[in-house]
Amino acid sequence: MYIPQTGLSKEEILATLRAFKSRDMDWKAGKVFCYVYNPGEDPAEVTREAYLEFLTENGLDPTVFPSMLKLETDVVRMTLNLLHGDANAVGHLTTGGTESILLAVKTARDKARAEKPHIKEPEMILPKTAHAAFHKAAHYLCVKPVVVDIDPQTFKVRAEDMEKAITGNTILLVASAPSYSQGVIDPIAEIGALAQKHNLLFHVDACVGGVHLSFMRKLGYEVPDFDFNVPGVTSISCDLHKYGYAAKGCSVIMYRSKAIRKYQIFACTDTTAYTLINPTVLSSKGGGPYAGAWALMNFLGEEGYKRIVQTVQEAAKKLMDGINAIPELRVLGQPAMCMFSFASEVINVYQLADEMAKRGWYLQGQFSTPLTPRNLHVSLNFGNAHRVDALLADLRDGVKIVKTKTPIDSDAIRAMVGAAVQSPDPEAAFGQLAVSAGLTGTDLPSEMAFINEVLDALPDALCNVFLVNYFNDLYS
Ligand SMILES: *Cc1c(COP(=O)(O)O)cnc(C)c1O
């Protein structure tokens, strides 16, 4: 594509843009169970208008745009107050969970560099259920990820296993409230005690849980302590663009004190250009996500959030009970809120996901690990809470249909993958595998079961190569 010689009309452009969405999954109908968090029409409208109001302002320089400073400090303080941050606690808005986590790891690394200079090869301890963003941060920032297995019954990490992994190089402990994959909360209080005992920083990833769990607590649901109430917790990430229902591009990274947060901020004057001071990763940043979050939080108020959380929790219970009532399926662990996954000993859940996709539902496949089975993930939110009965009906049908289908021959695929791993030219062998899995070129796959089967069979390191090659081709 080239920039057109002559500009197109607004009508033509908007019609074309809308047409681009024709193959997207239908989130507006509440059929997508991840990626999108919909607070309902009125709150979404307020968010949209506020977002557009600040489309052009730039958060780069608060001296030019004091409005951006005000929006950020207000949104951060509202979130801190929800998560029991005291007057010493501070934070920043970022573009998402990934950036918040990247910054928490950078802060830990730079604090260790300053205060524990004998550590040359810093390590952070991650439960197997920690989000991949921590591995990305480790990769970007040269911090070694030390992965600790979880209890395969509860899907939670055990504090004693975390403690065993601590070495003289450890700079950071990590736990989730809750984990994305199974939606369970790690033993935050016990890990907080470890952090204090060993004089370590402790980051709680409340990217998905921060807002929702806080309002569950206010509604009287039993929620274990997971926030700054817990001694030893030194930083928390909370994505407002997930269960805070804000527009995408908005997360909060919070620290117990400025003494920790100062290692996050970057300044540079060694240039002919303007003096640069960046508290977060980005420099220029649009005001839309800030204003959108500010508007939404003020529009919903505590009452609005409570209504949403109550509705979603009731729907989540119904959905989990309904899935457990299907003999072939079972919900994994004891999810803390409205995110969970389910597995099957009888049918191939990836085939079930494809069957559901034919009916317009999107359920997210998750791979097996040595201790945990392959499963499908469901994040229920206000925008799809009303679809529980319809989803259950289609799940029951879907299971029946998958049972009549030829099962995917997992053993054959494992053998094929094994042969590729052993072959003298694994890259070429994987190229072949990619072709047979339909993962090539710039076409998007229509069925995922076979692809998921191949990916699930691949050793992690090779799977990553495979996926990188795929995306390297997909974006032409
Ligand atoms: C979504 C998520 C992240 C990453 O957040 P993004 O906003 O997608 O960058 C990190 N941790 C958990 C638990 C998450 O669910």
Short mmCIF file of C-alpha atoms and ligand atoms in Angstrom, two decimals:
data_model
loop_
_atom_site.label_atom_id
_atom_site.label_comp_id
_atom_site.label_asym_id
_atom_site.label_seq_id
_atom_site.Cartn_x
_atom_site.Cartn_y
_atom_site.Cartn_z
CA MET A 1 0.00 0.00 0.00
CA TYR A 2 1.07 3.57 -0.74
CA ILE A 3 -0.23 6.81 0.70
CA PRO A 4 -2.92 7.75 -1.85
CA GLN A 5 -2.01 10.56 -4.23
CA THR A 6 -5.23 12.36 -3.37
CA GLY A 7 -6.79 12.03 0.05
CA LEU A 8 -9.99 10.02 0.48
CA SER A 9 -13.21 11.36 1.98
CA LYS A 10 -13.98 10.96 5.66
CA GLU A 11 -17.02 8.80 4.84
CA GLU A 12 -15.02 6.51 2.60
CA ILE A 13 -12.29 6.16 5.18
CA LEU A 14 -14.58 5.37 8.09
CA ALA A 15 -16.57 2.88 6.03
CA THR A 16 -13.34 1.15 5.03
CA LEU A 17 -12.08 1.07 8.59
CA ARG A 18 -15.34 -0.48 9.78
CA ALA A 19 -15.16 -3.06 7.01
CA PHE A 20 -11.70 -4.08 8.23
CA LYS A 21 -13.39 -5.40 11.36
CA SER A 22 -15.69 -7.78 9.51
CA ARG A 23 -13.57 -10.85 10.31
CA ASP A 24 -12.94 -9.87 13.94
CA MET A 25 -14.53 -11.88 16.72
CA ASP A 26 -17.76 -10.26 17.92
CA TRP A 27 -16.89 -8.76 21.30
CA LYS A 28 -19.90 -6.44 21.21
CA ALA A 29 -22.17 -9.49 21.36
CA GLY A 30 -20.29 -10.64 24.48
CA LYS A 31 -18.76 -13.65 22.74
CA VAL A 32 -15.08 -12.99 23.42
CA PHE A 33 -13.72 -14.13 26.80
CA CYS A 34 -10.43 -12.24 26.93
CA TYR A 35 -8.83 -9.09 25.47
CA VAL A 36 -11.92 -6.87 25.85
CA TYR A 37 -13.52 -5.49 29.03
CA ASN A 38 -16.80 -3.74 28.43
CA PRO A 39 -18.42 -1.65 31.18
CA GLY A 40 -21.66 -1.12 29.24
CA GLU A 41 -22.82 1.61 26.89
CA ASP A 42 -23.00 4.73 29.06
CA PRO A 43 -19.64 4.29 30.79
CA ALA A 44 -18.04 3.41 27.46
CA GLU A 45 -19.47 6.57 25.92
CA VAL A 46 -18.11 8.75 28.73
CA THR A 47 -14.70 7.10 28.32
CA ARG A 48 -14.76 7.69 24.56
CA GLU A 49 -15.61 11.38 24.87
CA ALA A 50 -13.04 12.00 27.58
CA TYR A 51 -10.44 10.13 25.55
CA LEU A 52 -11.08 12.28 22.48
CA GLU A 53 -10.98 15.43 24.62
CA PHE A 54 -7.33 14.61 25.42
CA LEU A 55 -6.39 13.03 22.10
CA THR A 56 -3.71 15.62 21.34
CA GLU A 57 -2.27 16.66 24.71
CA ASN A 58 1.13 15.19 25.52
CA GLY A 59 2.11 13.66 28.86
CA LEU A 60 5.78 14.17 28.05
CA ASP A 61 6.01 17.53 29.76
CA PRO A 62 3.82 18.28 32.80
CA THR A 63 5.06 21.88 32.85
CA VAL A 64 3.37 22.47 29.50
CA PHE A 65 0.35 20.27 30.26
CA PRO A 66 -0.42 20.51 33.99
CA SER A 67 -3.74 18.86 33.09
CA MET A 68 -1.86 15.64 32.36
CA LEU A 69 -0.09 15.77 35.71
CA LYS A 70 -3.42 16.30 37.44
CA LEU A 71 -5.10 13.41 35.58
CA GLU A 72 -2.22 11.06 36.33
CA THR A 73 -1.88 11.87 40.01
CA ASP A 74 -5.65 11.63 40.50
CA VAL A 75 -5.96 8.25 38.79
CA VAL A 76 -2.89 6.88 40.57
CA ARG A 77 -4.19 8.09 43.96
CA MET A 78 -7.65 6.59 43.39
CA THR A 79 -5.96 3.27 42.60
CA LEU A 80 -3.55 3.52 45.54
CA ASN A 81 -6.44 4.20 47.88
CA LEU A 82 -8.20 1.10 46.58
CA LEU A 83 -5.07 -0.96 47.21
CA HIS A 84 -4.33 0.40 50.70
CA GLY A 85 -1.33 2.49 49.73
CA ASP A 86 -0.63 4.99 52.53
CA ALA A 87 0.46 8.61 52.12
CA ASN A 88 4.02 7.47 51.33
CA ALA A 89 2.94 5.21 48.49
CA VAL A 90 3.36 6.56 44.96
CA GLY A 91 2.83 5.45 41.38
CA HIS A 92 2.63 6.22 37.70
CA LEU A 93 0.36 5.53 34.80
CA THR A 94 1.76 3.32 32.07
CA THR A 95 0.48 1.93 28.80
CA GLY A 96 -0.32 -1.51 30.20
CA GLY A 97 0.62 -4.40 32.43
CA THR A 98 3.70 -5.17 30.39
CA GLU A 99 5.12 -1.68 30.87
CA SER A 100 4.23 -1.64 34.57
CA ILE A 101 6.02 -4.97 35.05
CA LEU A 102 9.00 -3.88 32.97
CA LEU A 103 9.34 -0.84 35.22
CA ALA A 104 9.01 -2.84 38.45
CA VAL A 105 11.83 -5.10 37.30
CA LYS A 106 13.99 -2.17 36.13
CA THR A 107 13.44 -0.43 39.48
CA ALA A 108 14.48 -3.57 41.36
CA ARG A 109 17.52 -4.02 39.15
CA ASP A 110 18.69 -0.42 39.53
CA LYS A 111 18.02 -0.34 43.27
CA ALA A 112 20.15 -3.48 43.63
CA ARG A 113 22.89 -1.92 41.49
CA ALA A 114 22.98 1.05 43.85
CA GLU A 115 22.51 -0.70 47.18
CA LYS A 116 23.86 -4.21 46.59
CA PRO A 117 26.65 -3.56 44.08
CA HIS A 118 28.23 -6.96 44.80
CA ILE A 119 25.37 -8.55 42.84
CA LYS A 120 26.63 -8.89 39.28
CA GLU A 121 24.03 -11.32 37.93
CA PRO A 122 20.68 -10.35 39.44
CA GLU A 123 17.90 -12.91 39.68
CA MET A 124 14.16 -12.67 40.21
CA ILE A 125 12.01 -15.51 41.43
CA LEU A 126 8.89 -16.21 39.38
CA PRO A 127 6.16 -18.74 40.02
CA LYS A 128 5.47 -20.85 36.92
CA THR A 129 2.11 -19.03 36.70
CA ALA A 130 3.72 -15.55 36.50
CA HIS A 131 2.79 -13.63 33.38
CA ALA A 132 5.17 -13.81 30.42
CA ALA A 133 5.73 -10.06 30.78
CA PHE A 134 8.19 -10.90 33.58
CA HIS A 135 10.18 -13.10 31.22
CA LYS A 136 10.14 -10.31 28.68
CA ALA A 137 11.39 -7.87 31.32
CA ALA A 138 14.08 -10.36 32.31
CA HIS A 139 15.12 -10.65 28.68
CA TYR A 140 15.16 -6.90 28.04
CA LEU A 141 16.85 -5.99 31.31
CA CYS A 142 19.33 -8.85 31.73
CA VAL A 143 17.83 -10.14 34.96
CA LYS A 144 17.80 -13.93 35.30
CA PRO A 145 14.32 -15.43 35.75
CA VAL A 146 14.32 -18.26 38.29
CA VAL A 147 11.09 -20.18 37.77
CA VAL A 148 9.51 -22.02 40.69
CA ASP A 149 6.92 -24.72 40.15
CA ILE A 150 3.42 -24.43 41.54
CA ASP A 151 1.24 -26.82 43.47
CA PRO A 152 -0.52 -28.76 40.66
CA GLN A 153 -3.73 -29.05 42.71
CA THR A 154 -4.18 -25.41 43.72
CA PHE A 155 -2.12 -23.79 40.93
CA LYS A 156 -0.55 -21.56 43.58
CA VAL A 157 3.14 -21.25 44.30
CA ARG A 158 4.28 -22.49 47.73
CA ALA A 159 6.16 -19.91 49.79
CA GLU A 160 8.66 -22.56 50.93
CA ASP A 161 9.53 -23.30 47.30
CA MET A 162 10.08 -19.59 46.71
CA GLU A 163 12.37 -19.47 49.74
CA LYS A 164 14.43 -22.42 48.50
CA ALA A 165 15.08 -20.53 45.27
CA ILE A 166 16.50 -17.44 47.01
CA THR A 167 20.26 -16.97 46.49
CA GLY A 168 22.76 -14.18 47.14
CA ASN A 169 21.84 -12.83 43.69
CA THR A 170 18.09 -12.56 44.27
CA ILE A 171 16.75 -9.01 43.92
CA LEU A 172 13.00 -9.52 43.50
CA LEU A 173 10.18 -11.90 44.41
CA VAL A 174 7.06 -12.00 42.26
CA ALA A 175 3.55 -13.35 42.83
CA SER A 176 0.13 -12.88 41.24
CA ALA A 177 -3.24 -11.70 42.56
CA PRO A 178 -4.56 -13.53 40.70
CA SER A 179 -2.60 -15.35 38.01
CA TYR A 180 -4.06 -14.94 34.56
CA SER A 181 -4.03 -18.63 33.64
CA GLN A 182 -6.12 -20.15 36.45
CA GLY A 183 -7.22 -17.03 38.28
CA VAL A 184 -5.88 -18.07 41.70
CA ILE A 185 -4.11 -15.85 44.21
CA ASP A 186 -0.63 -16.84 45.38
CA PRO A 187 0.07 -16.83 49.17
CA ILE A 188 0.90 -13.11 49.20
CA ALA A 189 1.16 -12.72 52.99
CA GLU A 190 3.61 -15.61 53.32
CA ILE A 191 5.74 -14.35 50.45
CA GLY A 192 5.65 -10.84 51.94
CA ALA A 193 7.10 -12.29 55.14
CA LEU A 194 9.85 -13.95 53.09
CA ALA A 195 10.65 -10.67 51.39
CA GLN A 196 11.06 -8.98 54.75
CA LYS A 197 13.10 -11.81 56.21
CA HIS A 198 15.53 -11.75 53.28
CA ASN A 199 15.46 -7.98 52.68
CA LEU A 200 14.10 -8.35 49.15
CA LEU A 201 11.68 -6.38 47.01
CA PHE A 202 8.35 -8.09 46.35
CA HIS A 203 6.13 -7.28 43.38
CA VAL A 204 2.48 -8.32 43.38
CA ASP A 205 1.08 -8.62 39.87
CA ALA A 206 -2.50 -7.45 40.38
CA CYS A 207 -2.80 -6.51 36.71
CA VAL A 208 -6.12 -8.28 36.37
CA GLY A 209 -7.14 -8.46 40.01
CA GLY A 210 -6.37 -5.05 41.50
CA VAL A 211 -9.69 -3.34 40.92
CA HIS A 212 -12.03 -6.34 40.82
CA LEU A 213 -10.70 -8.02 43.98
CA SER A 214 -10.81 -4.71 45.86
CA PHE A 215 -14.50 -4.29 45.10
CA MET A 216 -15.21 -7.95 45.88
CA ARG A 217 -13.69 -7.24 49.28
CA LYS A 218 -15.89 -4.16 49.72
CA LEU A 219 -18.92 -6.29 48.79
CA GLY A 220 -18.09 -8.77 51.54
CA TYR A 221 -16.62 -11.59 49.47
CA GLU A 222 -13.78 -13.41 51.14
CA VAL A 223 -10.56 -12.18 49.54
CA PRO A 224 -7.14 -12.85 51.06
CA ASP A 225 -4.98 -9.78 51.63
CA PHE A 226 -3.00 -9.11 48.48
CA ASP A 227 -2.12 -5.41 48.43
CA PHE A 228 -0.09 -2.82 50.40
CA ASN A 229 -1.87 -4.08 53.52
CA VAL A 230 0.55 -6.97 53.38
CA PRO A 231 3.91 -6.13 54.99
CA GLY A 232 6.72 -6.84 52.57
CA VAL A 233 4.82 -5.97 49.39
CA THR A 234 6.92 -3.23 47.78
CA SER A 235 5.28 -2.76 44.39
CA ILE A 236 1.97 -3.58 42.69
CA SER A 237 0.83 -3.43 39.06
CA CYS A 238 -2.87 -2.90 38.34
CA ASP A 239 -4.26 -2.62 34.82
CA LEU A 240 -7.11 -0.16 34.61
CA HIS A 241 -7.65 -1.28 31.03
CA LYS A 242 -8.67 -4.75 32.22
CA TYR A 243 -11.10 -5.08 35.15
CA GLY A 244 -10.88 -1.32 35.71
CA TYR A 245 -12.81 -1.13 32.37
CA ALA A 246 -10.78 1.86 31.14
CA ALA A 247 -9.75 2.30 27.51
CA LYS A 248 -6.68 0.34 26.50
CA GLY A 249 -3.33 1.93 27.22
CA CYS A 250 -3.79 2.41 30.96
CA SER A 251 -2.16 0.59 33.86
CA VAL A 252 -0.79 1.74 37.21
CA ILE A 253 2.60 0.83 38.66
CA MET A 254 2.75 1.56 42.38
CA TYR A 255 5.52 1.52 44.99
CA ARG A 256 5.40 1.57 48.76
CA SER A 257 7.62 4.67 48.84
CA LYS A 258 9.49 7.28 46.82
CA ALA A 259 12.74 5.72 48.05
CA ILE A 260 11.98 2.74 45.81
CA ARG A 261 10.23 4.62 42.98
CA LYS A 262 13.21 6.91 42.34
CA TYR A 263 15.02 4.03 40.60
CA GLN A 264 12.28 3.97 38.00
CA ILE A 265 12.79 7.53 36.77
CA PHE A 266 15.21 8.25 33.92
CA ALA A 267 16.76 11.60 33.07
CA CYS A 268 19.18 12.56 30.31
CA THR A 269 20.81 15.87 29.42
CA ASP A 270 23.68 14.46 27.35
CA THR A 271 22.21 15.63 24.06
CA THR A 272 21.70 18.79 22.04
CA ALA A 273 17.94 18.31 22.26
CA TYR A 274 15.56 19.09 25.11
CA THR A 275 16.25 17.81 28.61
CA LEU A 276 14.53 14.50 28.96
CA ILE A 277 12.98 13.28 32.20
CA ASN A 278 10.85 10.15 31.85
CA PRO A 279 9.26 8.40 34.79
CA THR A 280 7.98 5.59 32.53
CA VAL A 281 9.14 3.88 29.35
CA LEU A 282 7.46 6.19 26.87
CA SER A 283 8.33 9.80 26.35
CA SER A 284 5.59 11.35 24.21
CA LYS A 285 2.28 9.93 25.35
CA GLY A 286 -1.27 10.81 24.45
CA GLY A 287 -3.69 12.04 27.09
CA GLY A 288 -6.55 9.82 25.92
CA PRO A 289 -5.96 6.84 28.20
CA TYR A 290 -5.41 9.13 31.22
CA ALA A 291 -8.56 11.15 30.64
CA GLY A 292 -10.55 8.04 29.74
CA ALA A 293 -9.62 6.35 33.02
CA TRP A 294 -10.20 9.50 35.06
CA ALA A 295 -13.64 9.97 33.52
CA LEU A 296 -14.68 6.34 33.85
CA MET A 297 -13.64 6.04 37.50
CA ASN A 298 -15.51 9.21 38.36
CA PHE A 299 -18.53 8.20 36.29
CA LEU A 300 -18.88 4.72 37.79
CA GLY A 301 -17.98 5.67 41.33
CA GLU A 302 -17.72 2.97 43.96
CA GLU A 303 -21.39 2.14 43.44
CA GLY A 304 -20.93 1.57 39.73
CA TYR A 305 -17.92 -0.68 40.23
CA LYS A 306 -19.73 -2.64 42.93
CA ARG A 307 -22.70 -3.20 40.61
CA ILE A 308 -20.40 -4.45 37.89
CA VAL A 309 -18.41 -6.72 40.19
CA GLN A 310 -21.53 -8.18 41.80
CA THR A 311 -23.07 -8.94 38.40
CA VAL A 312 -19.89 -10.49 37.10
CA GLN A 313 -19.29 -12.60 40.21
CA GLU A 314 -22.81 -14.02 40.11
CA ALA A 315 -22.40 -14.85 36.43
CA ALA A 316 -18.95 -16.36 37.03
CA LYS A 317 -20.30 -18.70 39.70
CA LYS A 318 -23.10 -19.81 37.41
CA LEU A 319 -20.68 -20.36 34.54
CA MET A 320 -18.16 -22.34 36.62
CA ASP A 321 -20.91 -24.46 38.18
CA GLY A 322 -22.40 -25.00 34.72
CA ILE A 323 -19.07 -26.13 33.29
CA ASN A 324 -18.41 -28.46 36.23
CA ALA A 325 -21.86 -29.95 35.60
CA ILE A 326 -20.75 -31.03 32.11
CA PRO A 327 -19.25 -34.47 32.86
CA GLU A 328 -16.44 -34.13 30.31
CA LEU A 329 -15.18 -30.76 31.64
CA ARG A 330 -13.76 -29.49 34.91
CA VAL A 331 -12.71 -26.08 36.17
CA LEU A 332 -9.08 -26.05 37.36
CA GLY A 333 -8.29 -25.05 40.94
CA GLN A 334 -10.45 -22.66 42.94
CA PRO A 335 -10.52 -19.38 41.03
CA ALA A 336 -10.58 -16.27 43.21
CA MET A 337 -12.70 -14.06 40.95
CA CYS A 338 -14.14 -14.29 37.46
CA MET A 339 -11.20 -15.70 35.49
CA PHE A 340 -10.60 -19.40 35.26
CA SER A 341 -9.69 -22.24 32.96
CA PHE A 342 -11.16 -25.66 32.32
CA ALA A 343 -9.71 -28.93 31.11
CA SER A 344 -10.92 -32.33 30.00
CA GLU A 345 -9.65 -35.88 30.38
CA VAL A 346 -12.08 -37.04 27.70
CA ILE A 347 -12.05 -34.65 24.77
CA ASN A 348 -9.47 -32.44 23.10
CA VAL A 349 -10.24 -28.95 24.40
CA TYR A 350 -8.52 -27.34 21.40
CA GLN A 351 -11.08 -29.05 19.16
CA LEU A 352 -13.78 -27.76 21.47
CA ALA A 353 -12.42 -24.22 21.08
CA ASP A 354 -12.63 -24.57 17.28
CA GLU A 355 -16.19 -25.86 17.54
CA MET A 356 -17.09 -22.88 19.72
CA ALA A 357 -15.38 -20.50 17.30
CA LYS A 358 -17.71 -21.74 14.54
CA ARG A 359 -20.53 -20.42 16.71
CA GLY A 360 -18.76 -17.12 17.22
CA TRP A 361 -17.36 -17.74 20.73
CA TYR A 362 -13.72 -17.10 21.50
CA LEU A 363 -12.19 -19.22 24.26
CA GLN A 364 -8.44 -19.00 24.65
CA GLY A 365 -6.32 -22.16 24.43
CA GLN A 366 -3.56 -22.51 27.02
CA PHE A 367 -0.79 -25.07 26.75
CA SER A 368 0.08 -27.86 29.12
CA THR A 369 3.16 -27.77 31.35
CA PRO A 370 4.79 -30.80 32.97
CA LEU A 371 2.52 -30.29 35.99
CA THR A 372 -0.66 -28.85 34.47
CA PRO A 373 -3.01 -29.98 31.71
CA ARG A 374 -3.86 -28.11 28.54
CA ASN A 375 -6.97 -26.01 29.04
CA LEU A 376 -9.22 -23.24 27.77
CA HIS A 377 -9.20 -19.87 29.50
CA VAL A 378 -12.26 -17.74 30.27
CA SER A 379 -12.14 -14.16 31.52
CA LEU A 380 -15.69 -13.17 32.30
CA ASN A 381 -16.43 -9.44 32.40
CA PHE A 382 -19.44 -7.14 32.52
CA GLY A 383 -19.74 -7.18 28.72
CA ASN A 384 -20.29 -10.93 28.48
CA ALA A 385 -21.79 -11.76 31.89
CA HIS A 386 -25.26 -11.86 30.29
CA ARG A 387 -24.17 -14.59 27.84
CA VAL A 388 -23.55 -17.33 30.39
CA ASP A 389 -26.64 -19.43 29.56
CA ALA A 390 -26.02 -19.22 25.83
CA LEU A 391 -22.36 -20.10 26.30
CA LEU A 392 -23.19 -23.10 28.48
CA ALA A 393 -25.74 -24.37 25.97
CA ASP A 394 -23.20 -24.18 23.16
CA LEU A 395 -20.50 -25.76 25.32
CA ARG A 396 -22.76 -28.74 26.00
CA ASP A 397 -23.44 -29.08 22.26
CA GLY A 398 -19.80 -28.51 21.40
CA VAL A 399 -18.66 -31.32 23.69
CA LYS A 400 -21.13 -33.71 22.03
CA ILE A 401 -19.91 -32.76 18.57
CA VAL A 402 -16.23 -33.09 19.45
CA LYS A 403 -16.93 -36.58 20.81
CA THR A 404 -18.22 -37.65 17.39
CA LYS A 405 -15.15 -36.26 15.58
CA THR A 406 -11.95 -38.07 14.74
CA PRO A 407 -9.67 -37.24 17.63
CA ILE A 408 -6.41 -35.53 16.82
CA ASP A 409 -3.63 -38.09 17.04
CA SER A 410 -1.51 -36.46 19.75
CA ASP A 411 0.99 -39.33 19.73
CA ALA A 412 1.59 -38.99 16.00
CA ILE A 413 2.09 -35.25 16.40
CA ARG A 414 4.47 -35.79 19.29
CA ALA A 415 6.46 -38.24 17.14
CA MET A 416 6.56 -35.74 14.27
CA VAL A 417 7.71 -32.96 16.58
CA GLY A 418 10.27 -35.30 18.16
CA ALA A 419 11.67 -36.15 14.72
CA ALA A 420 11.92 -32.45 13.84
CA VAL A 421 13.75 -31.73 17.10
CA GLN A 422 16.25 -34.53 16.35
CA SER A 423 16.73 -33.67 12.68
CA PRO A 424 20.07 -32.28 11.47
CA ASP A 425 18.37 -29.06 10.35
CA PRO A 426 15.66 -28.27 12.95
CA GLU A 427 14.83 -24.88 11.38
CA ALA A 428 13.99 -26.53 8.05
CA ALA A 429 12.12 -29.32 9.81
CA PHE A 430 10.05 -26.76 11.68
CA GLY A 431 9.39 -24.91 8.44
CA GLN A 432 7.87 -28.17 7.18
CA LEU A 433 5.87 -28.56 10.38
CA ALA A 434 4.60 -25.01 10.06
CA VAL A 435 3.35 -25.79 6.54
CA SER A 436 1.48 -28.88 7.71
CA ALA A 437 0.03 -26.94 10.64
CA GLY A 438 -1.21 -24.25 8.27
CA LEU A 439 0.98 -21.66 9.98
CA THR A 440 2.63 -19.95 7.04
CA GLY A 441 2.73 -16.76 5.07
CA THR A 442 0.36 -13.94 5.81
CA ASP A 443 -2.88 -15.96 5.95
CA LEU A 444 -4.47 -16.35 9.35
CA PRO A 445 -5.37 -19.92 10.33
CA SER A 446 -9.07 -20.78 10.49
CA GLU A 447 -8.79 -23.79 12.80
CA MET A 448 -6.43 -23.85 15.74
CA ALA A 449 -6.65 -27.39 17.16
CA PHE A 450 -3.90 -28.93 15.06
CA ILE A 451 -1.66 -25.88 15.48
CA ASN A 452 -2.18 -25.85 19.23
CA GLU A 453 -1.42 -29.56 19.31
CA VAL A 454 1.90 -29.00 17.53
CA LEU A 455 2.81 -26.02 19.70
CA ASP A 456 1.88 -27.90 22.88
CA ALA A 457 4.15 -30.79 21.85
CA LEU A 458 7.16 -28.57 21.12
CA PRO A 459 9.79 -27.96 23.80
CA ASP A 460 9.47 -24.32 25.03
CA ALA A 461 12.66 -22.99 23.44
CA LEU A 462 11.77 -24.40 20.02
CA CYS A 463 8.16 -23.34 20.33
CA ASN A 464 9.40 -19.79 20.82
CA VAL A 465 11.55 -19.97 17.66
CA PHE A 466 8.56 -21.33 15.78
CA LEU A 467 6.30 -18.50 16.96
CA VAL A 468 8.88 -15.80 16.22
CA ASN A 469 9.28 -17.10 12.68
CA TYR A 470 5.53 -17.15 12.24
CA PHE A 471 5.09 -13.52 13.27
CA ASN A 472 8.13 -12.51 11.28
CA ASP A 473 6.22 -13.73 8.22
CA LEU A 474 2.72 -12.68 9.25
CA TYR A 475 3.46 -8.95 9.38
CA SER A 476 4.53 -8.60 5.79
C1 LIG B 1 -2.66 -8.94 31.11
C2 LIG B 1 -1.67 -9.26 32.16
C3 LIG B 1 -0.39 -8.71 32.14
C4 LIG B 1 0.13 -7.93 30.95
O1 LIG B 1 -0.62 -6.80 30.72
P1 LIG B 1 -0.79 -6.07 29.30
O2 LIG B 1 -1.68 -4.96 29.62
O3 LIG B 1 -1.39 -7.08 28.35
O4 LIG B 1 0.55 -5.63 28.86
C5 LIG B 1 0.42 -8.99 33.22
N1 LIG B 1 0.01 -9.75 34.24
C6 LIG B 1 -1.21 -10.32 34.28
C7 LIG B 1 -1.61 -11.16 35.45
C8 LIG B 1 -2.09 -10.10 33.23
O5 LIG B 1 -3.29 -10.68 33.24
#
